[in-house]
mmCIF file of C-alpha atoms in Angstrom:
data_model
loop_
_atom_site.group_PDB
_atom_site.id
_atom_site.type_symbol
_atom_site.label_atom_id
_atom_site.label_comp_id
_atom_site.label_asym_id
_atom_site.label_seq_id
_atom_site.Cartn_x
_atom_site.Cartn_y
_atom_site.Cartn_z
ATOM 1 C CA MET A 1 0.000 0.000 0.000
ATOM 2 C CA THR A 2 1.406 3.356 -0.994
ATOM 3 C CA SER A 3 -1.060 5.526 0.907
ATOM 4 C CA PRO A 4 -0.548 5.719 4.674
ATOM 5 C CA PRO A 5 -3.318 4.123 6.739
ATOM 6 C CA THR A 6 -5.956 6.724 7.402
ATOM 7 C CA GLN A 7 -6.620 7.308 11.059
ATOM 8 C CA ARG A 8 -10.127 8.664 10.594
ATOM 9 C CA THR A 9 -12.670 5.978 9.995
ATOM 10 C CA ASN A 10 -15.599 6.651 7.720
ATOM 11 C CA PRO A 11 -18.847 6.336 9.746
ATOM 12 C CA LEU A 12 -20.524 4.682 6.752
ATOM 13 C CA HIS A 13 -17.897 1.929 6.814
ATOM 14 C CA LEU A 14 -18.534 1.415 10.514
ATOM 15 C CA LEU A 15 -22.269 1.243 9.844
ATOM 16 C CA ALA A 16 -21.662 -1.311 7.087
ATOM 17 C CA ALA A 17 -19.615 -3.425 9.502
ATOM 18 C CA PHE A 18 -22.432 -3.226 12.062
ATOM 19 C CA ALA A 19 -24.941 -4.290 9.384
ATOM 20 C CA SER A 20 -22.718 -7.187 8.316
ATOM 21 C CA GLY A 21 -22.887 -8.392 11.926
ATOM 22 C CA GLY A 22 -26.658 -8.561 11.448
ATOM 23 C CA ILE A 23 -26.116 -10.617 8.288
ATOM 24 C CA LEU A 24 -23.889 -12.916 10.334
ATOM 25 C CA THR A 25 -26.678 -13.423 12.887
ATOM 26 C CA LEU A 26 -28.930 -14.615 10.061
ATOM 27 C CA ALA A 27 -26.265 -16.898 8.591
ATOM 28 C CA ILE A 28 -25.539 -18.432 11.998
ATOM 29 C CA PHE A 29 -29.242 -19.050 12.572
ATOM 30 C CA VAL A 30 -29.728 -20.705 9.165
ATOM 31 C CA ASN A 31 -26.537 -22.761 9.459
ATOM 32 C CA GLY A 32 -27.474 -23.683 13.029
ATOM 33 C CA GLU A 33 -30.779 -25.098 11.783
ATOM 34 C CA ALA A 34 -28.896 -27.038 9.087
ATOM 35 C CA GLY A 35 -26.656 -28.329 11.884
ATOM 36 C CA ARG A 36 -29.681 -29.536 13.851
ATOM 37 C CA PHE A 37 -30.632 -31.679 10.858
ATOM 38 C CA GLY A 38 -27.251 -32.992 9.823
ATOM 39 C CA GLY A 39 -24.557 -31.961 12.303
ATOM 40 C CA ALA A 40 -22.004 -29.136 12.315
ATOM 41 C CA MET A 41 -19.778 -30.639 9.621
ATOM 42 C CA PHE A 42 -22.672 -31.086 7.223
ATOM 43 C CA SER A 43 -23.903 -27.574 7.920
ATOM 44 C CA SER A 44 -20.497 -26.058 7.159
ATOM 45 C CA TRP A 45 -20.044 -28.235 4.075
ATOM 46 C CA LEU A 46 -23.463 -27.193 2.785
ATOM 47 C CA ALA A 47 -22.822 -23.496 3.454
ATOM 48 C CA HIS A 48 -19.449 -23.608 1.696
ATOM 49 C CA GLY A 49 -20.878 -25.566 -1.242
ATOM 50 C CA THR A 50 -23.918 -23.363 -1.804
ATOM 51 C CA GLY A 51 -21.693 -20.353 -1.162
ATOM 52 C CA THR A 52 -19.338 -21.459 -3.931
ATOM 53 C CA VAL A 53 -22.244 -21.757 -6.372
ATOM 54 C CA VAL A 54 -23.682 -18.386 -5.372
ATOM 55 C CA ALA A 55 -20.279 -16.695 -5.636
ATOM 56 C CA ILE A 56 -19.871 -18.092 -9.164
ATOM 57 C CA LEU A 57 -23.332 -16.783 -10.118
ATOM 58 C CA PHE A 58 -22.526 -13.334 -8.687
ATOM 59 C CA LEU A 59 -19.167 -13.307 -10.478
ATOM 60 C CA ALA A 60 -20.746 -14.374 -13.770
ATOM 61 C CA VAL A 61 -23.062 -11.368 -13.646
ATOM 62 C CA VAL A 62 -20.345 -8.807 -12.909
ATOM 63 C CA TRP A 63 -17.357 -10.640 -14.398
ATOM 64 C CA ARG A 64 -16.157 -7.911 -16.755
ATOM 65 C CA GLY A 65 -15.850 -5.321 -13.978
ATOM 66 C CA GLN A 66 -14.428 -7.830 -11.507
ATOM 67 C CA ARG A 67 -11.739 -8.966 -13.931
ATOM 68 C CA ALA A 68 -10.704 -5.400 -14.645
ATOM 69 C CA ALA A 69 -10.671 -4.506 -10.946
ATOM 70 C CA ALA A 70 -8.668 -7.614 -10.072
ATOM 71 C CA ALA A 71 -6.114 -6.896 -12.821
ATOM 72 C CA GLU A 72 -5.751 -3.340 -11.573
ATOM 73 C CA ALA A 73 -5.349 -4.489 -7.952
ATOM 74 C CA THR A 74 -2.741 -7.082 -8.923
ATOM 75 C CA GLY A 75 -0.894 -4.452 -10.936
ATOM 76 C CA LYS A 76 -0.792 -2.122 -7.959
ATOM 77 C CA ILE A 77 -0.058 -4.569 -5.127
ATOM 78 C CA GLY A 78 1.314 -7.623 -6.879
ATOM 79 C CA LYS A 79 -0.005 -11.164 -6.900
ATOM 80 C CA ALA A 80 -1.448 -12.549 -3.697
ATOM 81 C CA PRO A 81 0.793 -15.042 -1.861
ATOM 82 C CA LEU A 82 -0.395 -18.641 -1.899
ATOM 83 C CA TRP A 83 -1.437 -18.551 1.765
ATOM 84 C CA ALA A 84 -3.955 -15.821 0.947
ATOM 85 C CA TYR A 85 -6.087 -18.561 -0.618
ATOM 86 C CA ALA A 86 -6.247 -20.470 2.678
ATOM 87 C CA GLY A 87 -8.984 -18.396 4.318
ATOM 88 C CA GLY A 88 -11.487 -21.155 3.624
ATOM 89 C CA LEU A 89 -9.377 -23.653 5.574
ATOM 90 C CA CYS A 90 -9.619 -21.410 8.657
ATOM 91 C CA GLY A 91 -13.393 -21.312 8.317
ATOM 92 C CA ALA A 92 -13.647 -25.079 7.935
ATOM 93 C CA VAL A 93 -11.434 -25.757 10.966
ATOM 94 C CA THR A 94 -13.363 -23.154 12.999
ATOM 95 C CA VAL A 95 -16.498 -25.272 12.641
ATOM 96 C CA MET A 96 -14.711 -28.371 13.913
ATOM 97 C CA LEU A 97 -13.378 -26.474 16.927
ATOM 98 C CA THR A 98 -16.694 -24.877 17.866
ATOM 99 C CA SER A 99 -18.613 -28.127 17.479
ATOM 100 C CA THR A 100 -16.143 -29.653 19.963
ATOM 101 C CA SER A 101 -16.614 -26.926 22.537
ATOM 102 C CA VAL A 102 -20.382 -26.500 22.096
ATOM 103 C CA ASN A 103 -20.789 -30.157 23.049
ATOM 104 C CA SER A 104 -18.632 -29.730 26.166
ATOM 105 C CA PRO A 105 -19.695 -28.179 29.504
ATOM 106 C CA LEU A 106 -18.843 -24.815 27.924
ATOM 107 C CA ALA A 107 -22.021 -25.078 25.822
ATOM 108 C CA LEU A 108 -22.939 -22.346 23.371
ATOM 109 C CA ALA A 109 -22.530 -19.407 25.769
ATOM 110 C CA GLY A 110 -19.038 -20.414 26.851
ATOM 111 C CA THR A 111 -18.024 -21.097 23.258
ATOM 112 C CA LEU A 112 -19.237 -17.671 22.141
ATOM 113 C CA ALA A 113 -17.616 -15.889 25.090
ATOM 114 C CA LEU A 114 -14.214 -17.528 24.615
ATOM 115 C CA GLY A 115 -14.455 -17.097 20.855
ATOM 116 C CA LEU A 116 -15.058 -13.409 21.406
ATOM 117 C CA ALA A 117 -11.936 -13.220 23.537
ATOM 118 C CA GLY A 118 -9.933 -14.934 20.793
ATOM 119 C CA GLN A 119 -11.273 -12.528 18.183
ATOM 120 C CA VAL A 120 -10.398 -9.455 20.224
ATOM 121 C CA VAL A 121 -6.889 -10.688 21.063
ATOM 122 C CA LEU A 122 -5.921 -11.520 17.484
ATOM 123 C CA SER A 123 -7.451 -8.396 15.951
ATOM 124 C CA LEU A 124 -5.547 -6.209 18.440
ATOM 125 C CA ALA A 125 -2.342 -8.022 17.510
ATOM 126 C CA ALA A 126 -3.176 -7.794 13.790
ATOM 127 C CA ASP A 127 -3.655 -4.025 13.870
ATOM 128 C CA PHE A 128 -0.700 -3.441 16.193
ATOM 129 C CA TRP A 129 1.807 -5.382 14.088
ATOM 130 C CA GLY A 130 0.095 -5.133 10.700
ATOM 131 C CA LEU A 131 -0.068 -8.919 10.397
ATOM 132 C CA LEU A 132 -0.468 -10.798 7.106
ATOM 133 C CA GLY A 133 0.112 -7.972 4.713
ATOM 134 C CA LEU A 134 -2.633 -5.678 5.944
ATOM 135 C CA PRO A 135 -1.873 -2.118 7.066
ATOM 136 C CA LYS A 136 -0.682 -1.405 10.590
ATOM 137 C CA ARG A 137 -2.984 0.783 12.641
ATOM 138 C CA LYS A 138 -2.210 2.853 15.682
ATOM 139 C CA LEU A 139 -4.195 1.820 18.719
ATOM 140 C CA ASP A 140 -5.019 4.311 21.449
ATOM 141 C CA LEU A 141 -7.049 4.618 24.626
ATOM 142 C CA ARG A 142 -10.212 5.084 22.611
ATOM 143 C CA ASP A 143 -9.738 1.663 21.030
ATOM 144 C CA ALA A 144 -9.198 0.206 24.488
ATOM 145 C CA GLY A 145 -12.431 1.842 25.680
ATOM 146 C CA ALA A 146 -14.364 0.538 22.689
ATOM 147 C CA VAL A 147 -12.980 -2.981 23.214
ATOM 148 C CA ILE A 148 -13.940 -2.962 26.896
ATOM 149 C CA LEU A 149 -17.453 -1.588 26.350
ATOM 150 C CA ILE A 150 -18.345 -3.826 23.401
ATOM 151 C CA ALA A 151 -16.805 -6.940 24.980
ATOM 152 C CA ALA A 152 -18.583 -6.272 28.286
ATOM 153 C CA GLY A 153 -21.915 -5.666 26.552
ATOM 154 C CA SER A 154 -21.526 -8.793 24.432
ATOM 155 C CA LEU A 155 -20.591 -10.971 27.415
ATOM 156 C CA LEU A 156 -23.610 -9.650 29.293
ATOM 157 C CA ILE A 157 -25.871 -10.635 26.385
ATOM 158 C CA ILE A 158 -24.206 -14.019 25.828
ATOM 159 C CA LEU A 159 -24.014 -15.082 29.464
ATOM 160 C CA PHE A 160 -27.166 -13.511 30.937
ATOM 161 C CA GLY A 161 -29.299 -11.988 28.186
ATOM 162 C CA LEU A 162 -30.111 -14.945 25.979
ATOM 163 C CA GLY A 163 -32.499 -17.397 27.598
ATOM 164 C CA ALA A 164 -34.904 -16.525 30.402
ATOM 165 C CA ALA A 165 -33.485 -15.694 33.846
ATOM 166 C CA MET B 1 -11.947 -29.128 30.233
ATOM 167 C CA ILE B 2 -8.776 -27.460 28.964
ATOM 168 C CA ILE B 3 -9.306 -28.877 25.436
ATOM 169 C CA PRO B 4 -12.752 -27.360 24.848
ATOM 170 C CA ILE B 5 -11.562 -24.043 26.319
ATOM 171 C CA LEU B 6 -8.600 -23.962 23.945
ATOM 172 C CA ALA B 7 -10.838 -25.037 21.057
ATOM 173 C CA ALA B 8 -13.330 -22.226 21.667
ATOM 174 C CA PHE B 9 -10.571 -19.629 22.032
ATOM 175 C CA ALA B 10 -8.757 -20.911 18.920
ATOM 176 C CA ALA B 11 -12.017 -20.717 16.966
ATOM 177 C CA GLY B 12 -12.107 -17.004 17.764
ATOM 178 C CA LEU B 13 -8.507 -16.610 16.622
ATOM 179 C CA LEU B 14 -9.341 -18.402 13.363
ATOM 180 C CA VAL B 15 -12.321 -16.133 12.673
ATOM 181 C CA ILE B 16 -9.934 -13.172 12.641
ATOM 182 C CA LEU B 17 -7.157 -15.052 10.851
ATOM 183 C CA SER B 18 -9.567 -15.979 8.071
ATOM 184 C CA ARG B 19 -10.816 -12.380 7.727
ATOM 185 C CA GLN B 20 -7.219 -11.163 7.625
ATOM 186 C CA VAL B 21 -6.187 -13.764 5.021
ATOM 187 C CA ASN B 22 -9.280 -13.147 2.867
ATOM 188 C CA GLY B 23 -8.649 -9.424 3.209
ATOM 189 C CA ARG B 24 -5.120 -9.886 1.883
ATOM 190 C CA LEU B 25 -6.423 -11.859 -1.114
ATOM 191 C CA SER B 26 -9.035 -9.164 -1.794
ATOM 192 C CA MET B 27 -6.262 -6.552 -1.931
ATOM 193 C CA SER B 28 -4.749 -8.357 -4.935
ATOM 194 C CA THR B 29 -8.125 -9.309 -6.469
ATOM 195 C CA THR B 30 -11.572 -8.144 -5.338
ATOM 196 C CA PRO B 31 -13.657 -8.891 -2.208
ATOM 197 C CA LEU B 32 -16.071 -11.014 -4.269
ATOM 198 C CA ILE B 33 -13.307 -13.069 -5.881
ATOM 199 C CA SER B 34 -11.742 -13.508 -2.448
ATOM 200 C CA SER B 35 -15.089 -14.670 -1.058
ATOM 201 C CA PHE B 36 -15.361 -17.203 -3.890
ATOM 202 C CA TRP B 37 -11.944 -18.696 -3.048
ATOM 203 C CA ASN B 38 -12.813 -18.776 0.635
ATOM 204 C CA HIS B 39 -15.930 -20.843 -0.045
ATOM 205 C CA PHE B 40 -14.400 -23.013 -2.741
ATOM 206 C CA VAL B 41 -11.318 -23.961 -0.700
ATOM 207 C CA GLY B 42 -13.429 -24.576 2.412
ATOM 208 C CA PHE B 43 -15.837 -26.728 0.394
ATOM 209 C CA ALA B 44 -13.037 -28.790 -1.167
ATOM 210 C CA PHE B 45 -11.408 -29.340 2.227
ATOM 211 C CA LEU B 46 -14.654 -30.292 3.972
ATOM 212 C CA THR B 47 -15.557 -32.632 1.107
ATOM 213 C CA VAL B 48 -12.263 -34.477 1.560
ATOM 214 C CA VAL B 49 -12.701 -34.627 5.337
ATOM 215 C CA GLY B 50 -16.294 -35.774 4.880
ATOM 216 C CA LEU B 51 -15.290 -38.532 2.480
ATOM 217 C CA VAL B 52 -12.627 -39.751 4.911
ATOM 218 C CA ILE B 53 -14.861 -39.661 8.000
ATOM 219 C CA GLY B 54 -18.015 -40.633 6.126
ATOM 220 C CA GLY B 55 -21.654 -39.815 6.855
ATOM 221 C CA LEU B 56 -21.415 -36.292 5.490
ATOM 222 C CA ILE B 57 -24.863 -36.184 3.884
ATOM 223 C CA PRO B 58 -27.634 -36.929 6.390
ATOM 224 C CA ALA B 59 -30.428 -39.341 5.464
ATOM 225 C CA ASN B 60 -33.092 -36.730 6.183
ATOM 226 C CA ILE B 61 -31.734 -34.192 3.679
ATOM 227 C CA ALA B 62 -34.999 -34.237 1.700
ATOM 228 C CA GLU B 63 -36.986 -33.134 4.769
ATOM 229 C CA MET B 64 -35.001 -29.947 5.304
ATOM 230 C CA PRO B 65 -36.750 -26.659 4.594
ATOM 231 C CA TRP B 66 -35.652 -24.858 1.420
ATOM 232 C CA TRP B 67 -34.196 -21.885 3.287
ATOM 233 C CA ILE B 68 -31.516 -24.135 4.796
ATOM 234 C CA TYR B 69 -29.763 -23.608 1.445
ATOM 235 C CA THR B 70 -29.617 -19.809 1.813
ATOM 236 C CA GLY B 71 -26.901 -19.882 4.500
ATOM 237 C CA GLY B 72 -24.152 -20.068 1.887
ATOM 238 C CA ALA B 73 -25.498 -17.103 -0.069
ATOM 239 C CA ILE B 74 -25.601 -15.013 3.094
ATOM 240 C CA GLY B 75 -22.069 -16.182 3.876
ATOM 241 C CA VAL B 76 -20.739 -15.049 0.482
ATOM 242 C CA VAL B 77 -22.001 -11.536 1.127
ATOM 243 C CA PHE B 78 -20.677 -11.562 4.703
ATOM 244 C CA VAL B 79 -17.184 -12.741 3.726
ATOM 245 C CA ALA B 80 -16.941 -10.283 0.820
ATOM 246 C CA ALA B 81 -18.091 -7.472 3.127
ATOM 247 C CA GLY B 82 -15.503 -8.522 5.715
ATOM 248 C CA SER B 83 -12.636 -8.312 3.204
ATOM 249 C CA TRP B 84 -13.856 -4.978 1.922
ATOM 250 C CA LEU B 85 -14.139 -3.612 5.457
ATOM 251 C CA ILE B 86 -10.925 -4.886 7.035
ATOM 252 C CA THR B 87 -8.801 -3.118 4.420
ATOM 253 C CA ARG B 88 -10.656 0.127 5.192
ATOM 254 C CA ILE B 89 -11.320 0.227 8.933
ATOM 255 C CA GLY B 90 -8.760 -2.314 10.229
ATOM 256 C CA ALA B 91 -9.038 -5.515 12.229
ATOM 257 C CA VAL B 92 -10.067 -4.110 15.615
ATOM 258 C CA ASN B 93 -12.856 -1.935 14.233
ATOM 259 C CA SER B 94 -14.103 -4.765 11.997
ATOM 260 C CA THR B 95 -14.119 -7.208 14.878
ATOM 261 C CA LEU B 96 -15.848 -4.853 17.296
ATOM 262 C CA LEU B 97 -18.533 -3.661 14.896
ATOM 263 C CA VAL B 98 -19.314 -7.090 13.481
ATOM 264 C CA ILE B 99 -19.666 -8.430 17.035
ATOM 265 C CA ALA B 100 -21.770 -5.388 17.950
ATOM 266 C CA GLY B 101 -24.079 -5.982 14.991
ATOM 267 C CA GLN B 102 -24.238 -9.696 15.693
ATOM 268 C CA MET B 103 -25.251 -9.092 19.317
ATOM 269 C CA VAL B 104 -27.745 -6.260 18.750
ATOM 270 C CA PHE B 105 -29.452 -7.948 15.785
ATOM 271 C CA GLY B 106 -29.285 -11.256 17.658
ATOM 272 C CA VAL B 107 -31.270 -9.783 20.551
ATOM 273 C CA ILE B 108 -33.795 -8.196 18.148
ATOM 274 C CA PHE B 109 -34.057 -11.451 16.187
ATOM 275 C CA ASP B 110 -34.653 -13.488 19.346
ATOM 276 C CA LEU B 111 -37.300 -11.010 20.541
ATOM 277 C CA LEU B 112 -39.071 -11.145 17.157
ATOM 278 C CA ARG B 113 -39.180 -14.924 17.030
ATOM 279 C CA GLY B 114 -40.255 -15.171 20.655
ATOM 280 C CA ALA B 115 -37.123 -16.887 21.961
ATOM 281 C CA PRO B 116 -36.528 -16.346 25.686
ATOM 282 C CA VAL B 117 -34.560 -13.158 26.388
ATOM 283 C CA THR B 118 -33.642 -11.733 29.795
ATOM 284 C CA ILE B 119 -34.537 -8.135 29.147
ATOM 285 C CA TRP B 120 -32.406 -6.310 31.740
ATOM 286 C CA ALA B 121 -29.185 -8.040 30.697
ATOM 287 C CA ALA B 122 -29.893 -7.805 26.974
ATOM 288 C CA ALA B 123 -30.847 -4.114 27.209
ATOM 289 C CA LEU B 124 -27.833 -3.207 29.348
ATOM 290 C CA GLY B 125 -25.602 -5.172 26.968
ATOM 291 C CA VAL B 126 -26.972 -3.282 23.956
ATOM 292 C CA VAL B 127 -26.433 0.061 25.730
ATOM 293 C CA LEU B 128 -22.791 -0.821 26.501
ATOM 294 C CA ILE B 129 -22.256 -1.925 22.895
ATOM 295 C CA LEU B 130 -23.768 1.274 21.483
ATOM 296 C CA ALA B 131 -21.520 3.302 23.806
ATOM 297 C CA GLY B 132 -18.505 1.380 22.511
ATOM 298 C CA MET B 133 -19.582 1.976 18.911
ATOM 299 C CA TRP B 134 -19.869 5.671 19.618
ATOM 300 C CA LEU B 135 -16.237 5.606 20.758
ATOM 301 C CA THR B 136 -15.071 3.925 17.531
ATOM 302 C CA GLN B 137 -16.661 6.531 15.289
ATOM 303 C CA ARG B 138 -15.435 9.677 17.079
ATOM 304 C CA LYS B 139 -12.960 11.762 15.131
ATOM 305 C CA ARG B 140 -9.386 11.479 16.236
#
């Protein structure tokens, strides 16, 4: 990246991220129902398979623009390293790990809470060191405050909010 | 008990690792192309694992409601959005806001479908999350 990482975040981007969390809620619900029928592995396999088909359909519709954009991006940044294609492996292994812990005394709440901790830890490290080819970002007290408030609120919902008291 | 604890924590690490890796691929291609590779590679891997372990396709597959098949489509949009976002707002902001959205919409979704919700905890949790979101969007 030639441009320095911008420190001011666009509120629309933040709103989009918030909305994508809502999309995730839907996906988790649908995939959870698929898991009730056929188990976690089947659910993940189905989601990745149908996802592949849908991605191909999307790409077919907008292929001309996508090809041009990809060529431009490769020209600017260079080809992606081979490991950049391994994101799907992470997702597949994630399902195996969570189906282990959901069926332990941790149950769903414990799995979500610990997963949240893992997410926060690695994203802090990723921004701090600029891991895996993405831009480094300065972290300050405001980030710490946001982490604490959002993690506390989420834990409250996961551990006490879902399910009747 | 240590194994499930490590598994749950590692799952959280992998969620971020995958977003970071997909984000890197999207920088050299596009978020949609990156999302395709994410799903294709995951599908190929799970197919192999399923063939080795066996019993991948459940006997009752015909009885499943049609909307079971929409999870993948939603996932494609989510993964593409994640790659697009992480290169713009960074890992911490992506993580926090996706979790915030997941929690707030999760509470609303559970209320709408009549699932049991403990109101005081859910409401207080949403307030804390909104306060945290307000912090992320303030100008530096």
